Amino acid sequence: MKIPKFAVKRPVTTIMMMLLVLLLGFTSLTGLKLDLMPNINPPVVAVMTTYPGAGPEEVAEMVTKPLEEVIGTSSGLSMLQSRSSSNSSLIIAQYEWGADISEVREDLSTTIGLVQLPDGVERPMLVKFDPTMMPIMQFAITSGEDLTKLQELVDEVVVPQLQNIDGVASVSVVGGFEEEISVRLDEEKLIENGLSQEQIVQLIQANNLTFPGGMIEENGEKLSLRVLAKVESIDMLKDLPVSIQPSETELEVVRLEDVAVVELAPVDSSSVARLNGAESLLISVQKEGTANTVQVSNRVQDRIESLQENHSEINISVAMDQGDIINQSVSNVSLALIFGGIFAVAVILLFLRSIRSTIIVGIAIPFSVIATFVLMYFSGMSLNIMSLGGLALGVGMLVDNAIVVIENIYRHLANGSSRKEAAINGASEVGGAITASTLTTLAVFLPIVFVGGMVGDLFKELSLTVAFSLISSLIVALTVVPTLAGLLLKKEKVKKPREYKWYQTIIKWVLSHRLITLLVAGVILIGSLALTPKIGTEFMPSQDEGIYRVDVELPMGATFERTMEVIERLETVILEDSDTDLVTASIGNSDPMMAAVLGSGENEGSLTVTLVSGDERNRSTFEVVNDLEEVIADWNEDAEISVSVSNSMEAMAGAPNMIEIVLLGDSKEQLEEYSSELASRLSEYEQFKTVTDSVEDGKPEFQYIVDKDEAFKYGLTSYQVASFINQSLQGQIAATIFDTQVRVSVNDISNSKEAIEELIISTPTGQQVELKDIGEVVRGEGPVTVVRENQQDTIIVSGSFDGADMGSVMVNAQTAINEMIDDLNIDTERFTIKMAGGAEMMDESFAQLGIALILAIIFVYMVMASQFESLRQPFIIMFTLPLAITGVILGLLLTGYAFGITAFIGIIILVGIVVNNAIVFIDYTNQQRAKGLTVHEALVEAGKARLRPIIMTALTTMLGLLPLAIGVGEGTEMQAPMAIAVIGGLFTSTLLTLVVIPVIYSLMESRKEKKQMMKEKEA
C-alpha cells in the first residue's frame, strides 16, 4: 500500500493537511445546529372544518364523509382518520414516508375546493403536521396582586417583548380572562320605551360604521368622501341614541345608558392556568421552523431574566424548556463520548506500555471526531443525541485501525527495523486488513440508511455519523499514525511484546480437540437462545426526562367548579411530594375551535409535573408515577384520572407502556358490543393496569321542545323561538370597538329551568307569550363524537400496562382478540380488529430492520469475499455472528433492557464489528501460510502475533461504549440498549473468535491442504 509510504516520506505535507482538517472541523462545529432529535417530519395533513350549529351526526354526513371521499383518492395515502364533533370536523390524512407533503397539500387544497358543502360551512383549513408547531418553552407568571394587573402587564409588556425575539414565531397565553363591553339591558325600561334586545343590537350596528360616500370636486380637486360614524369609546357607546320620548316642551332623546348598564367586564371563563396551586398565566413560545431551538431558548431565557429584574412584582417559573432538555441530553451524550475516549486511551497505554505510542493513537480520536464534523456540516446534519450517539458509539472503533497499525509498527521496531522502515512496512502490511475491516463495518450502515419510515429518519444520522468517523479514522490510521510514528517513536525505548504463552497453550489444545470445542460453543449458543423469551420486546426505550402528565376527565356536563375541585386535590397531593419541582395545571381550552375539535371543555383538565433534577431524587419518574397512582386508586372521585410519563418521542413513538387496539366496521352498535367484550377480556390479564375504550356516553343536556302547533298559532316559527332563547341566555355580539367585542344581553336572566320557561317572547302581532305556553324544557342526551378510520366507524380500546414488556403484552392482547373472534363468530370481512400505536410501529420497524440485517450480512460477506478473493474464508469469518448473539442476549438480560429498535440497530452494527477480529486473524494466518507454514503452525503464529491487537481493539470498543451503556442522565437511555448489545456481542464473539474461528479454519483448510499435498506427491 503506497499511502503510508507517501505520508511518512512527506511529513510536513501530512501535518499541513491535518491542520487544514482541524481548521475546517472547528469552523464546521460552530455552524452545526443543536437539536434533541434529527429533523423528522411525519407525512401528515390535517383538514379542519367548522359547521356552526350542526351536531356530530350532521357534521359526519354532510361535511366529513364528502371530504373523506375526495381525500381518500389522493396518491400515497396510508391511513385516514376523522373526528366529527358538534360544530366541527377534523380529518387526519397520513401518507407514505417519503411523500412530498407540500405537493400533497397543494393537490388537496385544489380538490377540496371543488367539494360542494352545505351553506354555513366555513372553508376547510389544511394544516401540515410539523414538529416545530409544538412549543419549545412554557413558563408560568404569577403575582401577589390581582390577576387583572398581571394580565395587563403580560399583554402590554411581556408578550410584545417575547415576540420581538429573533427566531420566535408566536407567543400564546393560557389562563386569565378576556374582556368585553357588556351592555346589560333593563327589561322594564325596554318595555317602557317600546324596545327589544334585537332592536338595540341593530341600532348599535347601524351607528358603528365607516362608509364610502362617493367623490367631491372642489377648487380643482377631486377627492373621495367617507361617511364616518364609528363608535370609538365606551362613553360614545353610552351616548348612543336608541329612542325618542315626547315631553311637554320637546322630543327627548333616550340614550343607551338610559336603558342599559354599559361597562367593560370580564368574559365568563371556561379555562384557567395554575402554577403550584396558585392561579397564573401560562405562556407558550413557538419557534420559527428553521430557527435553532437552543439559541431561541437562550434568547427567551435572557429576556425572562431581564423582565424579572425590571418587574420585581412578578414571579416567572419555567415549566418546560426544550432547549434545556437538549443541552442536558447532548451534554450527557458528549460526556459519554469523552469518557469513552479516555477509557480507550487507557487500554492502549496498558498494553503498549509506551506514552509516545499512546499519544499517537490518542490523537486519532479527537482528530477523527473533528474531521467528522466537517462531513456532518456539509451533509446538513445537526448535533443531536442520535448523531452524537453515533460518535459515542464509534469512539472505541475510531482507534481500532490506529491500534492495529501502531501495534504492527511497534512489532517491526522491536524486530530491528528503523523508524521510517517500521512505519512504512508496518502500516502497509496491515493496510489491506484494516481497509477491509472498515469496509465491512461501513457495509452494515448502508442498509440502515435505506430503511424507510420514522426508524430510517431517526437512525440515518447515527449511521452516517459512524460511517463518517470510520472513514476519517481509516485515513488517519494510514497517514497520520505512520507519519507521527516515524517522527516520535524511538527504537531503543520499544519494549518487546509479551508472549502470551497461556493463549498458545489454549489454541494448541483446541486445535487438537476441534469437535469438543465446537460442541461446547454450540451448547453455549443454544443455551443463550433458550433465554430469549425472558428478555421481552419493546418499540423504543422509555426516556426519563423528569416530567409526567396527569389527565382528568369528569362526566360530560360537569361544571368548571367541579373540575377545579379535583384539580386542586391532585395539586395538594403532588406538591406534598418532595421530588416535585413545578406543577402547572390547566382546565378547559381557551380556544373555542380547538375545544370543539379536541373535545376539551370545562369537564377536562390536565397537570404537567416537573420533577427536581435526577441527581436530587432517588426515584425515577416511572416510580413517582406508580406511587401517585397508588394514592389515586383509593379516591372515590367521579372522574377518570390517568397518569403518564412524558417524553420527547411520545408524539411519534406513542405513549410508553400503552397498547392500542382499533376496531373497524360498518355497524357502530356491533363495534360497541365487541369493544366492551374485548376490554373485559383484556382486564383479566394482570399486566394491564387500566383498560378503556373510546366509546362516549351521550352528553347530558337540557332540551327545549317546541310545540309547533301552539307556536304557529302565535305566528312564531321554531327558528324564531330558538334565536330568542339563544340571544336571551348567550347575548348577542353587536359590534367590535377597539378590538373588544360588544355583547348585548338582558340583565338578571337566570339560567334555571323554571326561569327559562317563564321568558316572554314577543310575537309578530305584538303579543307577549311565555315560553312554557309554546313548548317545554326537558332533560335529555346530546349526540356524541363520530370517530372513523379509513371511512369506517372506529372504536379504540387502550390498555396501560406495568411490569411487562410490549411484546408479551401484544401476544396476550392478540390471544384475547383471536379468542373473541372465534367465540363470537365475528365476520372478519365486515369487521377488522388490529393493533395500533406503538405496537403497530414496532411490528413494522422490526420487519424493516430484519431486512436491513439480512442485507448487512450479505454486504459484509461480499466485501470479505472481494478482500480474500475467496468464497470459503469469508464463510469461516461469518461464524463470529452467531457467537455474538450469546453476548447480546446475556447483556440485555442482565441489565433488564427489553429488545427494541435500538438494540436491533446494535445487532446490525455488530455484524460489521465482530468480523473485524476474525479478518485480522485470518489475514495474518494467510500471510504466514504464504511463507510456507502449515495450517496448524500458521494459526498458532497468528494467535501469538494478533492476540494483543485483537484484545486491544475489542477492549477499546467495549470501554468506549461503557458510559453510553450505563445510561446515566437524560438523553442516554435511547442508546443504552444499543451500546449493551454491541458490548455483549463483542465480548462473547472476541472470546469465542480466539478459540472457535481457528478450529473452523483448521477443519476447512486442513482438508484442502491435505488434498494439495496428495496432488504434489502424485506429481
CSV table of C-alpha atoms in Angstrom, one decimal, residues 144-449:
chain,number,residue,atom,x,y,z
A,144,GLY,CA,-49.2,38.7,44.6
A,145,GLU,CA,-51.5,41.3,43.1
A,146,ASP,CA,-54.8,40.6,41.4
A,147,LEU,CA,-54.8,38.9,38.1
A,148,THR,CA,-56.1,41.9,36.2
A,149,LYS,CA,-52.9,43.9,36.6
A,150,LEU,CA,-50.8,40.9,35.9
A,151,GLN,CA,-52.7,40.3,32.6
A,152,GLU,CA,-52.3,43.9,31.6
A,153,LEU,CA,-48.5,43.6,32.2
A,154,VAL,CA,-48.4,40.3,30.2
A,155,ASP,CA,-50.4,41.6,27.3
A,156,GLU,CA,-48.7,45.0,27.0
A,157,VAL,CA,-45.1,44.2,28.0
A,158,VAL,CA,-44.2,40.5,28.3
A,159,VAL,CA,-45.8,39.2,25.1
A,160,PRO,CA,-44.6,42.0,22.8
A,161,GLN,CA,-41.1,41.7,24.1
A,162,LEU,CA,-41.0,38.0,23.6
A,163,GLN,CA,-42.5,38.3,20.0
A,164,ASN,CA,-39.7,40.6,19.1
A,165,ILE,CA,-37.0,38.0,19.8
A,166,ASP,CA,-35.3,36.7,16.7
A,167,GLY,CA,-36.4,33.1,15.9
A,168,VAL,CA,-39.7,33.3,17.9
A,169,ALA,CA,-42.8,32.6,15.6
A,170,SER,CA,-45.6,33.1,18.1
A,171,VAL,CA,-46.4,33.6,21.8
A,172,SER,CA,-49.7,32.3,23.3
A,173,VAL,CA,-51.2,32.9,26.7
A,174,VAL,CA,-53.5,30.5,28.6
A,175,GLY,CA,-55.4,31.5,31.7
A,176,GLY,CA,-56.5,34.9,33.0
A,177,PHE,CA,-59.5,36.3,31.3
A,178,GLU,CA,-60.6,38.3,28.3
A,179,GLU,CA,-62.7,41.5,28.5
A,180,GLU,CA,-65.7,42.6,26.6
A,181,ILE,CA,-68.0,45.6,26.6
A,182,SER,CA,-71.1,44.4,28.4
A,183,VAL,CA,-74.5,46.1,27.5
A,184,ARG,CA,-76.9,44.7,30.1
A,185,LEU,CA,-80.4,45.8,29.2
A,186,ASP,CA,-83.1,46.7,31.8
A,187,GLU,CA,-86.2,44.7,30.7
A,188,GLU,CA,-88.6,47.2,32.3
A,189,LYS,CA,-87.1,50.2,30.6
A,190,LEU,CA,-87.0,48.3,27.3
A,191,ILE,CA,-90.8,47.7,27.6
A,192,GLU,CA,-91.3,51.3,28.7
A,193,ASN,CA,-89.6,52.6,25.6
A,194,GLY,CA,-91.0,50.0,23.2
A,195,LEU,CA,-87.6,48.5,22.5
A,196,SER,CA,-86.3,44.9,22.3
A,197,GLN,CA,-82.9,43.3,22.5
A,198,GLU,CA,-82.8,42.7,18.8
A,199,GLN,CA,-83.6,46.4,18.1
A,200,ILE,CA,-80.8,47.6,20.4
A,201,VAL,CA,-78.3,45.3,18.5
A,202,GLN,CA,-79.4,46.7,15.2
A,203,LEU,CA,-79.1,50.3,16.4
A,204,ILE,CA,-75.5,49.7,17.6
A,205,GLN,CA,-74.6,48.0,14.3
A,206,ALA,CA,-76.2,50.8,12.2
A,207,ASN,CA,-74.4,53.5,14.1
A,208,ASN,CA,-70.9,52.0,14.1
A,209,LEU,CA,-69.6,52.1,10.6
A,210,THR,CA,-67.4,53.8,8.1
A,211,PHE,CA,-69.0,54.0,4.7
A,212,PRO,CA,-67.8,55.3,1.2
A,213,GLY,CA,-69.8,58.3,0.2
A,214,GLY,CA,-68.5,58.9,-3.4
A,215,MET,CA,-66.5,61.8,-4.8
A,216,ILE,CA,-66.4,65.6,-4.2
A,217,GLU,CA,-65.0,68.1,-6.7
A,218,GLU,CA,-63.9,71.5,-5.3
A,219,ASN,CA,-61.2,74.0,-6.2
A,220,GLY,CA,-59.8,71.9,-9.0
A,221,GLU,CA,-59.5,68.8,-6.7
A,222,LYS,CA,-61.4,65.5,-6.9
A,223,LEU,CA,-61.3,63.7,-3.6
A,224,SER,CA,-63.1,60.7,-2.1
A,225,LEU,CA,-65.8,61.2,0.5
A,226,ARG,CA,-66.1,58.9,3.5
A,227,VAL,CA,-69.0,58.8,6.0
A,228,LEU,CA,-67.6,58.4,9.5
A,229,ALA,CA,-69.9,57.1,12.2
A,230,LYS,CA,-67.6,54.8,14.3
A,231,VAL,CA,-68.1,54.3,18.0
A,232,GLU,CA,-64.6,54.6,19.4
A,233,SER,CA,-65.1,54.6,23.1
A,234,ILE,CA,-67.4,53.3,25.9
A,235,ASP,CA,-68.6,56.8,26.5
A,236,MET,CA,-69.6,57.2,22.9
A,237,LEU,CA,-71.5,53.9,23.1
A,238,LYS,CA,-73.3,55.0,26.3
A,239,ASP,CA,-74.3,58.3,24.5
A,240,LEU,CA,-75.8,56.4,21.5
A,241,PRO,CA,-79.5,57.5,20.9
A,242,VAL,CA,-81.8,54.5,20.8
A,243,SER,CA,-85.3,56.0,21.1
A,244,ILE,CA,-87.3,59.3,21.4
A,245,GLN,CA,-89.8,60.1,24.1
A,246,PRO,CA,-92.1,63.2,23.7
A,247,SER,CA,-92.1,65.6,26.7
A,248,GLU,CA,-94.1,68.7,27.4
A,249,THR,CA,-91.9,71.0,25.5
A,250,GLU,CA,-89.8,68.9,23.1
A,251,LEU,CA,-88.9,65.4,22.0
A,252,GLU,CA,-86.5,63.8,24.5
A,253,VAL,CA,-83.7,61.6,23.2
A,254,VAL,CA,-83.4,58.2,25.0
A,255,ARG,CA,-79.7,57.1,25.1
A,256,LEU,CA,-78.3,53.6,25.5
A,257,GLU,CA,-77.1,54.3,29.1
A,258,ASP,CA,-80.8,55.2,30.0
A,259,VAL,CA,-81.9,51.6,29.2
A,260,ALA,CA,-78.7,49.6,30.0
A,261,VAL,CA,-75.6,49.3,32.1
A,262,VAL,CA,-72.6,49.7,29.7
A,263,GLU,CA,-69.2,48.8,31.1
A,264,LEU,CA,-66.0,46.8,30.4
A,265,ALA,CA,-66.4,43.4,32.0
A,266,PRO,CA,-64.5,40.1,32.1
A,267,VAL,CA,-65.8,37.3,29.8
A,268,ASP,CA,-67.1,34.2,31.7
A,269,SER,CA,-64.0,32.0,31.9
A,270,SER,CA,-64.1,28.3,30.8
A,271,SER,CA,-60.3,27.9,31.1
A,272,VAL,CA,-57.7,28.6,33.7
A,273,ALA,CA,-54.0,28.1,34.3
A,274,ARG,CA,-52.3,27.5,37.6
A,275,LEU,CA,-48.8,27.2,38.9
A,276,ASN,CA,-48.1,25.2,42.2
A,277,GLY,CA,-51.7,25.7,43.3
A,278,ALA,CA,-51.9,29.5,42.5
A,279,GLU,CA,-53.8,31.0,39.6
A,280,SER,CA,-51.3,32.2,36.9
A,281,LEU,CA,-50.8,32.9,33.3
A,282,LEU,CA,-49.2,30.1,31.3
A,283,ILE,CA,-47.2,31.4,28.3
A,284,SER,CA,-46.1,29.1,25.4
A,285,VAL,CA,-43.4,30.1,22.9
A,286,GLN,CA,-43.1,28.5,19.4
A,287,LYS,CA,-40.0,28.9,17.3
A,288,GLU,CA,-39.8,29.5,13.6
A,289,GLY,CA,-39.3,26.4,11.5
A,290,THR,CA,-35.7,26.8,10.6
A,291,ALA,CA,-34.6,28.5,13.9
A,292,ASN,CA,-32.1,26.8,16.2
A,293,THR,CA,-34.0,25.6,19.3
A,294,VAL,CA,-31.2,26.1,21.8
A,295,GLN,CA,-30.4,29.6,20.5
A,296,VAL,CA,-34.1,30.7,20.6
A,297,SER,CA,-34.4,29.2,24.1
A,298,ASN,CA,-31.3,31.0,25.4
A,299,ARG,CA,-32.6,34.3,24.0
A,300,VAL,CA,-36.0,33.8,25.6
A,301,GLN,CA,-34.3,32.9,28.9
A,302,ASP,CA,-32.2,36.1,28.7
A,303,ARG,CA,-35.4,38.2,28.1
A,304,ILE,CA,-37.2,36.5,31.0
A,305,GLU,CA,-34.3,37.4,33.3
A,306,SER,CA,-34.5,41.0,32.1
A,307,LEU,CA,-38.3,41.1,32.6
A,308,GLN,CA,-37.8,39.7,36.1
A,309,GLU,CA,-35.3,42.4,37.0
A,310,ASN,CA,-37.4,45.2,35.7
A,311,HIS,CA,-40.7,43.9,37.2
A,312,SER,CA,-39.9,42.6,40.7
A,313,GLU,CA,-43.6,42.2,41.5
A,314,ILE,CA,-43.9,39.2,39.2
A,315,ASN,CA,-42.5,35.7,39.5
A,316,ILE,CA,-41.6,33.7,36.4
A,317,SER,CA,-41.2,29.9,36.6
A,318,VAL,CA,-40.1,27.9,33.6
A,319,ALA,CA,-42.3,24.8,33.4
A,320,MET,CA,-40.8,23.3,30.2
A,321,ASP,CA,-37.7,24.3,28.2
A,322,GLN,CA,-36.9,22.2,25.2
A,323,GLY,CA,-33.5,24.0,24.9
A,324,ASP,CA,-32.6,22.9,28.4
A,325,ILE,CA,-33.6,19.3,27.7
A,326,ILE,CA,-31.5,19.4,24.5
A,327,ASN,CA,-28.5,20.9,26.4
A,328,GLN,CA,-28.7,18.2,29.1
A,329,SER,CA,-29.2,15.3,26.7
A,330,VAL,CA,-26.4,16.5,24.3
A,331,SER,CA,-24.1,17.2,27.3
A,332,ASN,CA,-24.7,13.7,28.7
A,333,VAL,CA,-24.0,12.0,25.4
A,334,SER,CA,-20.9,14.2,24.9
A,335,LEU,CA,-19.7,13.2,28.3
A,336,ALA,CA,-20.1,9.6,27.3
A,337,LEU,CA,-18.1,10.3,24.2
A,338,ILE,CA,-15.3,11.9,26.2
A,339,PHE,CA,-15.1,9.2,28.9
A,340,GLY,CA,-15.3,6.6,26.2
A,341,GLY,CA,-12.2,8.2,24.6
A,342,ILE,CA,-10.4,8.3,27.9
A,343,PHE,CA,-11.0,4.6,28.5
A,344,ALA,CA,-9.8,3.7,25.0
A,345,VAL,CA,-6.6,5.6,25.5
A,346,ALA,CA,-6.1,3.9,28.9
A,347,VAL,CA,-6.3,0.5,27.2
A,348,ILE,CA,-3.6,1.5,24.7
A,349,LEU,CA,-1.3,2.7,27.5
A,350,LEU,CA,-1.8,-0.5,29.4
A,351,PHE,CA,-1.0,-2.8,26.6
A,352,LEU,CA,1.7,-0.9,24.7
A,353,ARG,CA,3.4,0.5,27.8
A,354,SER,CA,4.6,3.5,25.8
A,355,ILE,CA,3.5,7.1,26.3
A,356,ARG,CA,4.6,8.1,22.8
A,357,SER,CA,2.6,5.3,21.2
A,358,THR,CA,-0.4,6.2,23.3
A,359,ILE,CA,-0.2,9.8,22.3
A,360,ILE,CA,0.0,8.9,18.6
A,361,VAL,CA,-3.1,6.6,18.8
A,362,GLY,CA,-4.8,9.1,21.2
A,363,ILE,CA,-4.6,11.8,18.6
A,364,ALA,CA,-6.7,9.6,16.2
A,365,ILE,CA,-9.8,10.0,18.4
A,366,PRO,CA,-10.2,13.9,18.6
A,367,PHE,CA,-8.8,14.2,15.0
A,368,SER,CA,-11.3,11.7,13.6
A,369,VAL,CA,-14.1,13.4,15.6
A,370,ILE,CA,-13.2,16.8,14.3
A,371,ALA,CA,-12.9,15.6,10.7
A,372,THR,CA,-16.4,14.0,11.2
A,373,PHE,CA,-17.8,17.5,12.0
A,374,VAL,CA,-16.7,18.7,8.5
A,375,LEU,CA,-18.6,15.9,6.8
A,376,MET,CA,-21.7,16.4,9.1
A,377,TYR,CA,-21.8,20.1,8.3
A,378,PHE,CA,-21.7,19.6,4.5
A,379,SER,CA,-24.3,16.9,4.8
A,380,GLY,CA,-26.7,19.3,6.5
A,381,MET,CA,-26.9,17.4,9.8
A,382,SER,CA,-27.3,18.7,13.3
A,383,LEU,CA,-25.7,17.9,16.7
A,384,ASN,CA,-28.4,15.8,18.4
A,385,ILE,CA,-28.5,12.7,20.7
A,386,MET,CA,-28.5,10.4,17.7
A,387,SER,CA,-25.6,11.9,15.7
A,388,LEU,CA,-23.6,12.4,18.9
A,389,GLY,CA,-24.6,8.9,19.9
A,390,GLY,CA,-23.1,7.7,16.6
A,391,LEU,CA,-19.8,9.4,17.6
A,392,ALA,CA,-20.0,7.9,21.1
A,393,LEU,CA,-20.8,4.5,19.5
A,394,GLY,CA,-17.8,4.9,17.2
A,395,VAL,CA,-15.3,6.4,19.6
A,396,GLY,CA,-14.0,3.0,20.6
A,397,MET,CA,-13.8,1.9,16.9
A,398,LEU,CA,-12.0,5.1,15.9
A,399,VAL,CA,-8.8,3.8,17.4
A,400,ASP,CA,-9.2,0.2,16.2
A,401,ASN,CA,-7.4,0.9,12.9
A,402,ALA,CA,-4.8,3.0,14.6
A,403,ILE,CA,-4.1,0.3,17.2
A,404,VAL,CA,-3.6,-2.4,14.5
A,405,VAL,CA,-1.2,0.0,12.7
A,406,ILE,CA,0.8,1.2,15.7
A,407,GLU,CA,1.0,-2.3,17.1
A,408,ASN,CA,2.4,-3.6,13.9
A,409,ILE,CA,4.9,-0.7,13.6
A,410,TYR,CA,5.8,-1.4,17.2
A,411,ARG,CA,6.5,-5.0,16.4
A,412,HIS,CA,8.7,-4.1,13.4
A,413,LEU,CA,10.7,-1.7,15.6
A,414,ALA,CA,11.2,-4.5,18.2
A,415,ASN,CA,12.4,-6.8,15.4
A,416,GLY,CA,15.2,-4.3,14.4
A,417,SER,CA,13.7,-2.1,11.7
A,418,SER,CA,14.5,1.6,11.5
A,419,ARG,CA,11.8,4.2,12.5
A,420,LYS,CA,10.8,5.0,8.9
A,421,GLU,CA,11.0,1.5,7.6
A,422,ALA,CA,8.9,0.2,10.6
A,423,ALA,CA,6.3,3.0,10.0
A,424,ILE,CA,6.1,2.3,6.2
A,425,ASN,CA,6.2,-1.5,6.3
A,426,GLY,CA,4.1,-1.8,9.5
A,427,ALA,CA,1.3,0.3,8.1
A,428,SER,CA,1.5,-1.2,4.6
A,429,GLU,CA,1.4,-4.8,5.9
A,430,VAL,CA,-1.9,-4.3,7.7
A,431,GLY,CA,-3.3,-1.6,5.3
A,432,GLY,CA,-5.4,-4.1,3.4
A,433,ALA,CA,-6.8,-5.8,6.5
A,434,ILE,CA,-7.9,-2.5,8.2
A,435,THR,CA,-9.4,-1.3,4.9
A,436,ALA,CA,-11.4,-4.5,4.6
A,437,SER,CA,-12.5,-4.4,8.3
A,438,THR,CA,-13.5,-0.7,7.9
A,439,LEU,CA,-15.4,-1.5,4.7
A,440,THR,CA,-17.3,-4.4,6.4
A,441,THR,CA,-18.3,-2.0,9.2
A,442,LEU,CA,-19.4,0.6,6.7
A,443,ALA,CA,-21.3,-2.0,4.7
A,444,VAL,CA,-23.7,-2.6,7.6
A,445,PHE,CA,-24.7,1.0,7.7
A,446,LEU,CA,-25.7,1.1,4.1
A,447,PRO,CA,-29.0,-0.8,4.6
A,448,ILE,CA,-29.8,1.3,7.7
A,449,VAL,CA,-29.6,4.5,5.6
